[in-house]
Amino acid sequence: MPKFLIWIAALAALVALPHGLSFSQQEILVFLTINVLLVASYRLLTLTGEWSLAHVVIMGVGAYSSALLTKKLGVYVPVSMLLGGVIAALIAVLLSFPLFRMKGFYFLIGSFAAGEIIRLLWKRFRDPFGGAKGIKGIDPMPDFSIGFYKFDFFEPTSYYYFAGVIVAFCLWILWRIEKSPVGLTFHAVHWQDKLAQASGVNVRAYRTLAFAIASGFAGISGALLAHYVGTINPTAFDIDLMVFVLTWAIVGGTATFYGPILGCVVLTVLNEIVLRELGLEQMRPLVYGAIMILSILFLPSGLESIVQKLTKRRAAESAPERSPAE
Amino acid sequence: MLDLLAQTGLNAVYAASYISLVAVGLVLIFGVMGVINFAHGELFMAGAYAIVALYAGLNVPFFLAVAAGLLFVGCLGLLMERALFRPLKDNPLGGLVASIGFLMILQALAVMGFGVRMVHIPPVTQEVIAFSDKVRLPVARLYVIIAAIVLLSALWYFLKRTRFGWALRASAQDPEAAALQGISITQTARVAMFIGAGLAGIAGALTAPLVSVNPHMGHSVIVTAFIVIIVGGVGSLEGAIVASVAYALVHTFVTTFWDGVLADIVGLSLMLVVLIVKPTGLFGSADRA
């Protein structure tokens, strides 16, 4: 089958998807779409080899910025979402000065501390952040019509289409960045940082760049979330969600662009739909934790390794004359 | 004012005691296994629930229940070593994720066994040592302080003065060289996990009657322990103890004079400052980062 036909079939499936689901499942689908952007942006950050624990708080920076811009200054919602991303990227640049003095384990914990400080500041200062209760009544996306379809943003299906388009566009940019010379340099910074430095690459600058870009997209995903749920508070961006992002990335596998997304989709469907439908409310974390442990023990290179095995076998069958060196 | 200072100082000593027990266990595990045990706060929680089940539930004498809690959590540590950390030895991030999975399992088990609501435990003793009208030290807190001093001294003696302690430190420094000297890495790993988990468990058990026991109590404990081991320098037991005392002092005083959230912010900021000035922590070396 030609490649574009597969793409069209996938697109049609994505468009049709919400119509076969219940209301609560449609809502989960919206969150899933937003989380796909979050975890994909996280992968860009991990390209340079550093695992930040501040990514979810940075997402929150986007959410808080966009919410405050619309609420206090009356900025038009789509513009404020974009600005949310920009502000998240700027905060990341600021954080990079202390954080990139550290490496490995220290970076992990240092980024966690930096994130917690931001989160606690939201909690401590009621003006303008609303304290522990957060910000309520955030303006929703204004409704609009594109002729044959009217977007009503209190409907999860509408918001799913809207977020889907934005996320798809962002993913495309992230993909282009990864395949560009800059993205290749990110890889070099990870695997050969001494060599990269010796050949004139400013390792620190590239780490900062990856951190800023990843944070910008995380900020946009936060803004998408804020204008959907209408309420944000410091607890929404705590370490629990960060742990989930980390898990999605590792269980999915971080060697490919689609690995973390695969992890996010599979684990969310498993957790939210399968386990919830089974009515195992209290057992859910238990089963989820067990799945995490089993997958890390028996599938160390992630879900993507299964996909790769399958596609490689198919490629080998269809093109046996290719030399293995290729 | 002097009274308030003295009282806050006493509170800080109590806080330093249980924090150092938890943090030293975490450092020991990291040192020997090379893995960050995210489930360490839940080991603390497991120790507290041992008291809920045995002391509050079955009326077992308190100190017997604490001893049982220590053994139980130590065995949880052995289980983690065998089932998670040994198979994932060459995958540091894998060990981290596995310990997060284990954390979720322990939390879910606590919810299923005891409910989400916090449990209150009947006080072990109502006795209070009064230094003056306003400066008072509840005896239950004194137990925690004594336990910390005794256990940490015993650990120090074990690590610095016994052959097995040397072996443990050797395998923390250089596992391969230690193995070549005939030290069983598996054996030292088991002992380190048992002691490390047990220390968290006993801290949880002893403080259980003094705090509100709930399935999510491990969260703030692990955050505090992380701050402490980073400030002290990862892998340094002395550093962990010194940093526990320093952190407890700062945190308790800021909490008393301002508020708890600000105290958390100050604690985390201090940690960042230490990391910026000396990225390996106060007592840490550049190895094993």
XYZ file of C-alpha atoms in Angstrom:
615
model
C 0.000 0.000 0.000
C 1.416 3.402 -0.874
C 2.536 5.425 2.086
C 0.093 8.320 1.658
C -2.859 5.904 1.731
C -1.737 4.667 5.150
C -1.550 8.273 6.324
C -5.031 9.049 5.031
C -6.446 5.919 6.676
C -4.782 6.886 9.978
C -6.157 10.410 9.708
C -9.676 9.148 9.005
C -9.417 6.806 11.985
C -8.304 9.685 14.231
C -11.177 11.874 13.037
C -13.734 9.112 13.530
C -12.296 7.976 16.847
C -14.273 10.112 19.362
C -17.631 9.147 17.871
C -17.376 5.578 19.108
C -16.523 6.589 22.649
C -18.452 7.554 25.771
C -18.300 11.120 27.089
C -15.731 10.331 29.764
C -13.629 8.432 27.245
C -13.785 11.453 24.921
C -12.456 13.580 27.771
C -9.624 11.114 28.330
C -8.902 11.337 24.613
C -8.429 15.112 24.922
C -5.999 14.684 27.826
C -4.224 11.951 25.895
C -3.769 14.286 22.911
C -2.287 16.961 25.168
C -0.043 14.418 26.902
C 1.266 13.199 23.560
C 2.682 16.672 22.959
C 4.072 16.745 26.494
C 5.900 13.451 26.166
C 7.103 14.167 22.619
C 8.605 17.456 23.778
C 10.195 15.594 26.673
C 11.926 13.325 24.197
C 13.584 16.304 22.512
C 15.035 17.217 25.893
C 16.304 13.694 26.519
C 18.069 13.738 23.139
C 20.895 15.664 24.777
C 21.128 13.016 27.482
C 19.700 14.914 30.434
C 16.555 13.731 32.192
C 14.768 16.698 33.710
C 12.199 16.309 36.464
C 10.948 19.866 35.941
C 9.182 19.258 32.645
C 5.664 19.040 34.071
C 6.179 22.216 36.101
C 7.332 23.917 32.892
C 4.102 22.709 31.311
C 2.403 24.403 34.266
C 4.286 27.625 33.539
C 2.634 27.617 30.112
C -0.748 26.916 31.678
C -0.448 29.623 34.344
C 0.937 32.186 31.886
C -1.780 31.626 29.336
C -4.503 31.630 31.996
C -3.241 34.845 33.601
C -2.750 36.589 30.255
C -6.368 35.994 29.282
C -7.769 36.660 32.746
C -5.792 39.760 33.705
C -4.947 41.319 30.352
C -7.747 39.995 28.188
C -5.425 38.516 25.584
C -7.183 36.515 22.836
C -6.974 32.841 23.817
C -5.048 31.370 20.836
C -2.488 34.178 21.171
C -2.137 33.609 24.904
C -1.533 29.887 24.297
C 1.357 30.719 22.026
C 2.674 33.242 24.541
C 2.367 30.566 27.235
C 4.795 28.476 25.229
C 7.147 31.419 24.752
C 7.150 32.233 28.473
C 7.780 28.583 29.359
C 10.771 28.608 27.001
C 12.102 31.827 28.574
C 11.768 30.418 32.099
C 13.643 27.336 30.891
C 16.479 29.522 29.622
C 16.654 31.188 33.054
C 16.661 27.802 34.811
C 19.365 26.517 32.507
C 21.986 28.785 34.106
C 22.019 26.978 37.463
C 20.877 23.589 36.166
C 23.428 23.009 33.441
C 26.230 23.256 35.938
C 25.065 19.801 37.011
C 25.040 16.465 35.225
C 23.397 13.092 35.523
C 21.931 12.331 38.912
C 22.591 15.854 40.174
C 20.792 17.353 37.193
C 17.859 15.033 37.823
C 17.496 16.171 41.418
C 18.476 19.784 40.710
C 15.766 20.069 38.070
C 13.300 18.532 40.487
C 14.205 21.171 43.087
C 13.909 24.018 40.590
C 10.491 22.743 39.533
C 9.293 22.341 43.095
C 10.357 25.913 43.906
C 8.217 27.248 41.054
C 5.317 25.041 42.096
C 5.554 26.140 45.723
C 5.659 29.783 44.630
C 2.274 29.281 42.936
C 1.051 27.732 46.158
C 2.456 30.444 48.411
C 1.401 33.565 46.520
C -2.344 33.990 46.209
C -1.824 37.073 44.154
C -1.556 36.517 41.201
C -1.359 32.682 41.248
C -4.411 31.955 43.399
C -2.525 29.959 46.054
C -3.319 26.303 46.687
C -6.751 26.658 45.089
C -5.220 27.881 41.866
C -6.939 29.822 39.102
C -10.593 29.209 38.377
C -12.845 30.271 35.545
C -10.164 30.417 32.857
C -11.653 31.673 29.590
C -12.354 28.817 27.191
C -11.404 28.895 23.539
C -13.988 31.099 21.816
C -16.371 29.040 19.675
C -16.018 29.346 15.949
C -17.327 27.765 12.788
C -15.469 26.601 9.692
C -18.607 26.321 7.582
C -19.404 22.620 7.741
C -18.318 22.109 11.340
C -19.095 24.340 14.322
C -16.554 24.189 17.124
C -18.224 24.237 20.529
C -15.368 24.051 23.004
C -17.420 22.713 25.881
C -17.705 19.558 23.796
C -14.698 17.251 24.211
C -14.972 16.174 20.587
C -14.517 19.738 19.351
C -11.608 20.327 21.669
C -10.085 17.023 20.594
C -10.109 18.154 16.954
C -8.704 21.561 17.866
C -5.979 20.143 20.151
C -5.312 17.393 17.623
C -4.527 19.886 14.878
C -2.265 21.953 17.154
C -0.504 18.882 18.540
C -0.023 17.401 15.067
C 1.515 20.684 13.885
C 3.799 20.826 16.945
C 4.825 17.203 16.454
C 5.692 17.972 12.848
C 7.936 20.849 13.998
C 9.541 18.653 16.661
C 10.144 15.982 14.020
C 11.712 18.487 11.631
C 13.947 19.798 14.421
C 15.100 16.300 15.287
C 15.983 15.518 11.672
C 17.706 18.871 11.119
C 21.464 19.443 11.652
C 20.574 20.934 15.034
C 18.813 17.711 16.036
C 21.772 15.641 14.916
C 24.002 17.817 17.058
C 21.725 17.071 20.027
C 22.497 13.390 19.488
C 26.196 14.171 19.298
C 25.998 16.121 22.543
C 24.488 13.068 24.182
C 26.695 10.276 22.900
C 29.990 12.055 22.298
C 29.953 15.247 24.292
C 33.757 15.448 24.659
C 34.222 14.829 20.940
C 31.467 17.289 20.031
C 33.099 19.899 22.223
C 36.499 19.209 20.677
C 35.073 19.676 17.197
C 33.852 23.135 18.126
C 30.275 22.428 19.211
C 29.180 24.606 22.087
C 27.703 21.761 24.138
C 26.204 24.012 26.774
C 24.449 26.181 24.185
C 22.942 23.144 22.461
C 21.763 21.709 25.777
C 20.117 25.057 26.561
C 18.550 25.172 23.101
C 17.056 21.687 23.472
C 15.815 22.563 26.953
C 14.203 25.801 25.721
C 12.509 24.264 22.679
C 11.232 21.275 24.658
C 9.950 23.618 27.356
C 8.211 25.842 24.824
C 6.195 22.923 23.489
C 5.504 21.676 27.011
C 4.195 25.192 27.731
C 1.831 24.986 24.776
C 0.530 21.625 25.990
C -0.043 23.237 29.406
C -1.969 26.105 27.823
C -4.096 23.616 25.870
C -4.900 21.888 29.153
C -5.670 25.096 31.065
C -8.221 26.390 28.560
C -9.907 23.020 28.393
C -10.377 22.227 32.088
C -10.875 25.886 33.086
C -9.184 25.396 36.464
C -5.524 24.931 37.276
C -3.807 24.552 40.619
C -0.311 23.613 41.818
C -1.312 19.980 42.449
C -2.134 19.498 38.771
C 1.575 19.810 37.944
C 3.150 17.841 40.773
C 5.655 15.017 40.713
C 2.945 12.402 40.153
C 2.340 13.569 36.589
C 6.099 13.909 36.074
C 6.485 10.269 37.087
C 3.902 9.344 34.482
C 5.754 11.266 31.764
C 8.990 9.566 32.731
C 7.277 6.200 32.650
C 5.644 6.775 29.269
C 9.006 7.713 27.803
C 10.903 4.797 29.301
C 8.255 2.133 28.753
C 7.725 3.357 25.199
C 11.444 3.625 24.531
C 13.447 6.755 23.766
C 15.491 5.589 20.810
C 12.877 6.743 18.301
C 10.592 9.728 17.845
C 7.445 7.635 18.210
C 8.598 5.528 21.188
C 7.493 7.904 23.978
C 4.216 8.648 22.154
C 3.577 4.923 21.852
C 4.269 4.518 25.562
C 1.895 7.363 26.408
C -0.935 6.017 24.269
C -0.588 2.377 25.305
C -0.259 3.056 29.024
C -3.093 5.620 29.041
C -5.448 3.285 27.224
C -4.462 0.502 29.578
C -4.815 2.617 32.691
C -7.807 4.769 31.886
C -9.906 2.561 29.698
C -9.079 -1.067 30.371
C -8.469 -0.888 34.113
C -11.233 1.652 34.741
C -13.774 -0.371 32.785
C -12.812 -3.426 34.783
C -13.831 -1.495 37.899
C -10.533 -2.060 39.676
C -10.479 1.501 41.064
C -8.294 0.745 44.090
C -6.221 -1.877 42.322
C -5.362 0.423 39.412
C -2.092 1.822 40.807
C -1.119 -1.695 41.822
C -1.653 -3.144 38.362
C -0.065 -0.095 36.759
C 2.985 -0.350 39.012
C 3.305 -4.048 38.259
C 3.115 -3.342 34.530
C 5.858 -0.727 34.873
C 8.107 -3.167 36.696
C 7.432 -6.053 34.312
C 7.981 -3.948 31.206
C 11.258 -2.517 32.501
C 12.427 -6.021 33.462
C 11.404 -7.849 30.320
C 11.282 -5.096 27.704
C 14.300 -2.926 28.511
C 14.346 -1.115 25.152
C 10.689 -0.267 25.361
C 7.583 -0.932 23.324
C 9.253 0.534 20.252
C 11.538 -2.511 20.096
C 8.474 -4.700 19.408
C 7.397 -2.392 16.588
C 10.903 -2.408 15.189
C 11.070 -6.197 15.236
C 7.761 -6.430 13.379
C 8.579 -3.806 10.750
C 12.106 -5.136 10.237
C 10.801 -8.619 9.577
C 8.322 -7.253 7.054
C 10.992 -5.144 5.385
C 13.276 -8.150 5.224
C 10.564 -10.252 3.584
C 9.658 -7.667 0.989
C 13.211 -6.733 0.077
C 15.452 -9.764 0.595
C 17.988 -8.637 -2.005
C 19.126 -5.656 0.095
C 22.572 -6.011 1.553
C 22.738 -6.079 5.371
C 25.217 -3.212 5.335
C 22.553 -0.786 4.254
C 11.773 34.673 72.986
C 14.582 32.563 74.395
C 12.001 29.920 75.265
C 10.695 29.931 71.729
C 14.202 29.553 70.356
C 14.949 26.661 72.701
C 11.660 24.944 71.859
C 12.219 25.367 68.130
C 15.737 24.020 68.584
C 14.347 20.902 70.276
C 11.830 20.447 67.461
C 14.692 20.719 64.993
C 16.686 18.016 66.796
C 13.673 15.712 66.589
C 13.194 16.456 62.887
C 16.903 15.949 62.204
C 16.732 12.537 63.899
C 14.132 10.928 61.693
C 15.297 12.713 58.543
C 18.840 11.449 59.050
C 17.599 7.875 59.553
C 15.737 8.010 56.244
C 18.494 9.846 54.364
C 21.325 7.599 55.568
C 19.366 4.570 54.391
C 18.873 6.185 50.997
C 22.586 7.014 50.743
C 23.568 3.477 51.703
C 21.344 2.019 48.992
C 22.622 4.461 46.392
C 26.220 3.851 47.417
C 26.144 0.073 47.150
C 23.456 -0.499 44.508
C 24.057 2.637 42.443
C 20.316 3.169 42.182
C 18.054 5.975 43.345
C 15.351 4.332 45.415
C 12.263 6.418 44.701
C 10.230 4.073 46.892
C 12.195 5.010 49.994
C 9.407 7.257 51.301
C 6.999 4.340 50.939
C 9.334 2.155 52.991
C 8.975 4.808 55.701
C 5.206 4.559 55.257
C 5.346 0.757 55.478
C 7.097 1.101 58.831
C 4.346 3.408 60.042
C 1.608 0.995 58.923
C 3.366 -1.844 60.732
C 2.631 0.143 63.899
C -0.961 0.730 62.804
C -1.493 -3.005 62.306
C 0.460 -4.393 65.255
C 0.354 -1.745 67.969
C -2.954 -0.002 67.295
C -4.686 -3.043 65.783
C -3.426 -6.115 67.641
C -2.220 -4.393 70.847
C 1.316 -5.703 70.476
C 3.651 -3.799 72.863
C 5.005 -0.717 71.105
C 8.696 -1.572 71.013
C 8.012 -5.131 69.929
C 5.893 -3.684 67.106
C 8.740 -1.332 66.156
C 11.164 -4.245 65.992
C 8.717 -6.212 63.863
C 8.297 -3.175 61.621
C 12.054 -2.914 61.212
C 12.286 -6.570 60.176
C 9.293 -6.307 57.857
C 10.593 -3.254 56.000
C 14.093 -4.734 55.909
C 12.614 -7.763 54.170
C 10.822 -5.474 51.720
C 14.288 -4.110 50.973
C 15.589 -7.629 50.341
C 12.658 -8.255 48.030
C 13.448 -5.087 46.060
C 17.088 -6.068 45.782
C 16.272 -9.523 44.445
C 13.314 -8.712 42.225
C 14.187 -5.245 40.909
C 17.672 -3.906 41.442
C 19.743 -7.022 40.812
C 18.196 -7.768 37.391
C 18.426 -4.068 36.452
C 21.989 -3.572 37.641
C 23.235 -2.242 34.307
C 20.267 0.053 33.743
C 20.288 2.930 36.281
C 17.205 4.631 34.862
C 15.523 1.225 34.828
C 16.136 0.839 38.549
C 14.565 4.244 39.063
C 11.451 3.336 37.091
C 11.171 -0.050 38.794
C 11.323 1.622 42.203
C 8.560 4.004 41.087
C 6.471 0.978 40.112
C 7.148 -0.562 43.502
C 6.141 2.718 45.166
C 2.761 2.600 43.424
C 2.238 -0.995 44.500
C 3.045 -0.225 48.141
C 0.724 2.810 48.104
C -2.108 0.795 46.574
C -1.617 -1.980 49.126
C -1.769 0.584 51.942
C -5.004 2.019 50.505
C -6.548 -1.424 50.094
C -5.488 -2.611 53.526
C -6.138 0.491 55.610
C -8.181 2.938 53.521
C -7.226 6.352 52.146
C -8.094 8.241 55.317
C -5.388 9.068 57.803
C -5.131 6.817 60.819
C -4.521 8.104 64.318
C -2.564 5.930 66.662
C -3.052 6.004 70.436
C -0.085 7.790 72.032
C 2.658 5.523 73.320
C 3.310 7.724 76.288
C 1.906 11.027 77.446
C 5.018 11.853 79.431
C 6.719 15.132 78.748
C 10.067 16.360 79.923
C 9.561 20.003 80.888
C 12.679 22.120 80.856
C 10.611 25.176 81.722
C 7.005 26.271 81.306
C 7.352 26.703 77.592
C 10.196 24.367 76.682
C 8.924 20.807 76.630
C 10.080 17.597 75.003
C 7.511 14.812 74.660
C 9.099 11.484 75.556
C 7.773 9.918 72.335
C 9.985 12.349 70.439
C 12.885 11.529 72.716
C 12.594 7.882 71.600
C 13.151 8.963 67.998
C 16.178 11.048 68.963
C 17.711 8.211 71.003
C 17.015 5.682 68.240
C 18.741 7.893 65.674
C 21.824 8.351 67.842
C 22.086 4.655 68.747
C 21.368 3.260 65.279
C 23.608 5.695 63.414
C 26.458 5.101 65.866
C 26.017 1.360 65.466
C 26.023 1.746 61.685
C 29.161 3.877 61.884
C 30.875 1.219 64.014
C 29.746 -1.527 61.655
C 30.998 0.257 58.545
C 34.310 1.528 59.924
C 35.348 -1.139 62.414
C 34.116 -4.516 61.190
C 35.408 -6.623 58.325
C 32.002 -6.847 56.697
C 31.623 -3.095 56.983
C 34.893 -2.662 55.115
C 33.688 -5.064 52.466
C 30.496 -3.062 52.129
C 32.369 0.190 51.687
C 34.784 -1.424 49.275
C 31.984 -2.691 47.052
C 30.399 0.761 47.160
C 33.638 2.346 45.998
C 34.571 -0.105 43.280
C 32.381 -3.179 42.828
C 34.717 -4.913 40.378
C 37.857 -4.499 42.452
C 35.920 -5.613 45.521
C 34.679 -8.698 43.698
C 38.255 -9.518 42.678
C 39.194 -9.440 46.354
C 36.651 -12.170 47.000
C 33.875 -9.956 48.349
C 30.435 -11.184 47.376
C 28.731 -8.217 45.768
C 25.369 -9.921 46.081
C 25.937 -10.369 49.777
C 26.935 -6.743 50.384
C 24.013 -5.544 48.252
C 21.593 -7.610 50.350
C 22.967 -6.254 53.596
C 22.918 -2.665 52.314
C 19.310 -2.993 51.156
C 18.250 -4.586 54.430
C 19.897 -1.897 56.545
C 18.878 0.967 54.252
C 15.240 -0.096 54.092
C 15.213 -1.025 57.779
C 16.377 2.451 58.787
C 13.532 4.017 56.812
C 11.130 1.505 58.342
C 12.165 2.163 61.925
C 11.949 5.925 61.346
C 8.402 5.447 60.081
C 7.496 3.120 62.932
C 8.802 5.382 65.678
C 7.246 8.563 64.292
C 3.900 6.891 63.466
C 2.208 7.888 66.760
C 3.421 11.483 66.284
C 2.224 12.141 62.733
C -0.896 11.417 60.716
C -0.361 8.073 59.024
C -1.764 7.941 55.489
C -0.908 6.152 52.236
C 0.688 9.271 50.734
C 2.897 10.241 53.648
C 6.008 9.007 51.851
C 5.960 11.888 49.380
C 7.238 14.689 51.602
C 9.669 12.279 53.251
C 11.361 11.376 49.980
C 11.555 15.036 48.910
C 13.247 15.935 52.184
C 15.605 12.983 51.921
C 16.585 14.006 48.384
C 17.371 17.544 49.497
C 19.438 16.245 52.376
C 21.500 13.742 50.412
C 22.157 16.264 47.652
C 23.284 18.972 50.055
C 25.402 16.445 51.925
C 26.847 15.009 48.749
C 25.450 11.819 47.269
C 27.172 8.788 48.733
C 28.468 10.484 51.859
C 26.949 9.180 55.094
C 28.563 11.914 57.170
C 27.306 14.494 54.705
C 23.771 13.112 54.970
C 23.816 13.450 58.759
C 25.296 16.959 58.766
C 22.862 18.069 56.063
C 19.921 16.532 57.964
C 20.741 18.627 60.998
C 21.266 21.784 58.935
C 18.086 21.250 56.913
C 16.006 20.453 60.010
C 17.257 23.616 61.728
C 16.479 25.870 58.776
C 13.159 24.225 58.009
C 11.904 24.182 61.597
C 12.859 27.797 62.245
C 11.324 29.111 59.024
C 8.169 27.080 59.707
C 7.908 28.472 63.241
C 8.507 32.092 62.337
C 6.839 32.198 58.900
C 5.088 29.185 57.357
C 5.625 25.662 56.094
C 5.428 26.331 52.358
C 8.011 29.099 52.632
C 10.207 26.683 54.613
C 10.011 24.183 51.743
C 10.930 26.918 49.263
C 13.899 27.994 51.400
C 15.068 24.386 51.793
C 14.928 23.711 48.056
C 16.608 27.035 47.259
C 19.447 26.246 49.659
C 19.904 22.936 47.903
C 20.044 24.639 44.510
C 22.576 27.152 45.827
C 24.765 24.348 47.175
C 24.538 22.562 43.831
C 25.453 25.721 41.943
C 28.432 26.505 44.154
C 29.605 22.913 44.522
C 27.817 20.661 42.032
C 28.766 17.482 43.917
C 27.359 18.509 47.290
C 29.229 19.565 50.399
C 30.848 16.213 51.220
C 30.588 14.549 47.836
C 33.274 13.584 45.389
C 33.030 13.693 41.623
C 32.804 9.894 41.332
C 29.631 7.942 40.716
C 27.514 10.785 39.460
